[in-house]
Amino acid sequence: MKRSLVLLACAAALGVSGCTKDVTPQIVQVAEADTGGSRRGDFGPPVGEPIRAVLTSPPHVPPPTNRNYPARVIVELEVTEVDMEISEGVTYTFWTFGGTVPGSFIRVRQGDTVEFHLKNHPDSKMPHNIDLHGVTGPGGGAASSFTAPGHKSTFTFKALNQGLYVYHCATAPVGMHVANGMYGLILVEPPEGLRPVDREFYVMQGDFYTVGKYREKGHQPFDMQKAIDEHPTYVVFNGAETALTGPKALKAKTNETIRMYVGNGGPNLVSSFHVIGEIFDKVQYEGGTRYQENVQTTLIPAGGAAIVEFHTEVPGTYVLVDHSIFRAFNKGALAMLEVEGTQVPEIFSGKLQDEVYIGDKVANLAPVSAAVQASAQGKLTVAQQIEAGSALYKGTCSVCHQDDGAGLQNVFPPLAKSDYLMSDPQRAIEVVLNGLSGPVTVNGSTYNSVMPPMSQLNDDEVANILTYALNSWGNKGPAITAEQVAKVRATTKRSVGAAH
Amino acid sequence: MRSIALPSIAASLLLLGSPAEAAGTHVVSDAPLQITIPAGEFASVLPPAPGVKTVRVAAFRLDHTPVTNEQFARFVARHPEWRRDRVPRVFADDGYLSHWKSATEIEPGQRNQPVVHVSWFAASAYCEARGARLPTWHEWEYVAAASATEPDGRKDEQWRQNILAWYSKSARQPLPVVGKTPVNYYGVHDLHGVVWEWVDDLSAMLVSNDNRQQSEPDTLRYCGPGALSMEEKENYATLMRIAMLSSMQANYTSKTMGFRCASDLGPKQERIHEPLR
């Protein structure tokens, strides 16, 4: 199909500028190109001196290999069994590759010969091994790397396929070793390397099964039954609820391209990886070669990975979640990316206004409509005004000034027995219509906050609310009429954007 | 029963095929008490042959606790060829007795802790010096399947969780002293929750190094791994033992690997423990 299209286009162009013979096959090749997988991944024997791989702890990623030839790369990875916090005040014995969960990030180039040294610390209670999904060979290296405590195994493999691969322990019982945190990522760069970006991060999800409940304090042992039932106590990024939050949040700046190598160690759950407030410009599903663009949420299988990229425009905190959302808010699958920079309101304004929305307004606002009718007939009484004002006050003003008009000390000024309100009812009309920001002194206390303009209220409503406020909670004041409000509305210039 | 020549007698491992007593070894006097275990049948996670569900275990005697540092130190004193500075590396790796104060002395706090950092060769030699031997895997598994009240407690969720809880504890913590865990159905202490233990037929433990390959058992090395019933969750606790043992070679030592001895039933004095109920 593609070939014939190209030929047609070429034939059409013939009459104008001619069509050279070598153009057609080249285009066809691009259209049908694959990278050749393992068939084209062997670039010959390693060249030069062996290179010691730079391993990094999460969330850091080793620098690009920056090589254009295959090398012998030495990877030394130490297995340790360590007690660490999985949540605040909750410890767990993690089994780790390199002392962290996930394990150290390994970065090599396609065609490299990897000389792998797996060391099992003498303090380990268990034997361990490693199965790298980037290995071509039975068991992914598992049998060749089976190592007793206090010993070291060595094996080599040639990284024939480019991509992002999970590695994990495969010692029986495999599920328990994985559930205890024994997984990580190995990146096999394509021969030409990856496009440079501003920042790279290493994030890996895992599910954990403890005897105690979520956030139950103390040391928590592994719960085999919960693991078999696939009922995790914790679902976290990088091995702990707090691994990437607060002071440990990922940090970036605006106008940067961010690349995340995201893995999922499982053992059981599949991740619906999502960054709240961002759209992935590119996703290399399952760490493969092709990318999809403009992705909101990407699925990362247990024992799988993805490379996601996005560009930062707007400063703020972006939250990484497993969008199977109870895991995020009730099991810990939540991480933060803090983006620093200047605000860009034309892309994102931030919150302009917060209003109360009352769904069942009609039912609750009977006194209001009664007042409207009475007003139209010129028979409106102060009592009706107060009753209507009371209904409107609730849900509009009471959110800040409180139902009893007492406000909140130092935050929202009081209306009850308020010298500021009672001394100048005319000013009160202006405040309701136009809002008020900056310091004011009320009953001797200074308040410095923002009251938005109540532009959604009509003249009758403002009059009724103010009449209610001036005659409630011990206040004794005048009634305000709709005419007074209309006059102020007509004479005051209101800020742009406030009317709506 | 196999017996092995001590390094001082022969530099390489020889199967003499003669009782230990005949080899003239000295019997350690303050060895752990032994409990007589009655004969029985049970379902092993390592069945003896494909299609065979149960294993028959003949009556035997088993130490009621693991061997302690003090007991092993007395053995080393009498058999200096097993000192850490004299033993050939083919019989014990660099870690051998590395936790001791010196080649002949232990730290005071280690006296009643189980001896660890011992190789299979050293453990076998110790037992042989006592006229005993290491238990076979099936003997060990048979006794270790018991809970406090049942000869086979493996389906008891709490029992299983207790074992897994030990696996969940870091080996950095100091070892407990022996004999402090409650006795099991047979009257034996510490089969779980203290140390790993060597078994006599270690070579039979060398199941495939990649235990996920259940469909392709390495029949040359062991005929049973194809039947390893890993899907049985009650077997997880036992599988951890098998994984650990299969990672060890006979000269390896580890911070958490100890042992206890077993004996065939004989005319010698017995201390029979009456099983509960």
PDB file of C-alpha atoms in Angstrom, chain A residues 24 41 48-49 69 135 250 297 315 321 334 340 352 365 370 430 440 444 448 484:
ATOM      1  CA  THR A  24      11.756   5.542  -4.153  1.00  0.00           C
ATOM      2  CA  GLY A  41      21.577  -5.940  17.636  1.00  0.00           C
ATOM      3  CA  GLY A  48      38.385  -0.923  23.866  1.00  0.00           C
ATOM      4  CA  GLU A  49      38.917  -1.226  27.597  1.00  0.00           C
ATOM      5  CA  TYR A  69      30.815   1.502  19.464  1.00  0.00           C
ATOM      6  CA  VAL A 135      18.756 -10.572  28.319  1.00  0.00           C
ATOM      7  CA  LEU A 250      11.002  15.543  41.929  1.00  0.00           C
ATOM      8  CA  THR A 297      -2.757   7.762  31.017  1.00  0.00           C
ATOM      9  CA  PRO A 315       4.761  26.131  37.277  1.00  0.00           C
ATOM     10  CA  VAL A 321      -0.567   8.644  40.372  1.00  0.00           C
ATOM     11  CA  LEU A 334       1.300   9.205  44.795  1.00  0.00           C
ATOM     12  CA  GLU A 340       9.416  26.091  39.235  1.00  0.00           C
ATOM     13  CA  LEU A 352     -10.310  32.966  39.113  1.00  0.00           C
ATOM     14  CA  LEU A 365     -35.071  29.830  48.402  1.00  0.00           C
ATOM     15  CA  ALA A 370     -41.713  35.589  48.123  1.00  0.00           C
ATOM     16  CA  GLU A 430     -19.947  48.667  47.846  1.00  0.00           C
ATOM     17  CA  VAL A 440      -9.150  46.310  57.185  1.00  0.00           C
ATOM     18  CA  GLY A 444      -9.732  46.270  66.708  1.00  0.00           C
ATOM     19  CA  ASN A 448      -5.909  41.078  55.329  1.00  0.00           C
ATOM     20  CA  GLN A 484     -29.839  52.011  47.110  1.00  0.00           C
TER      21      GLN A 484
END
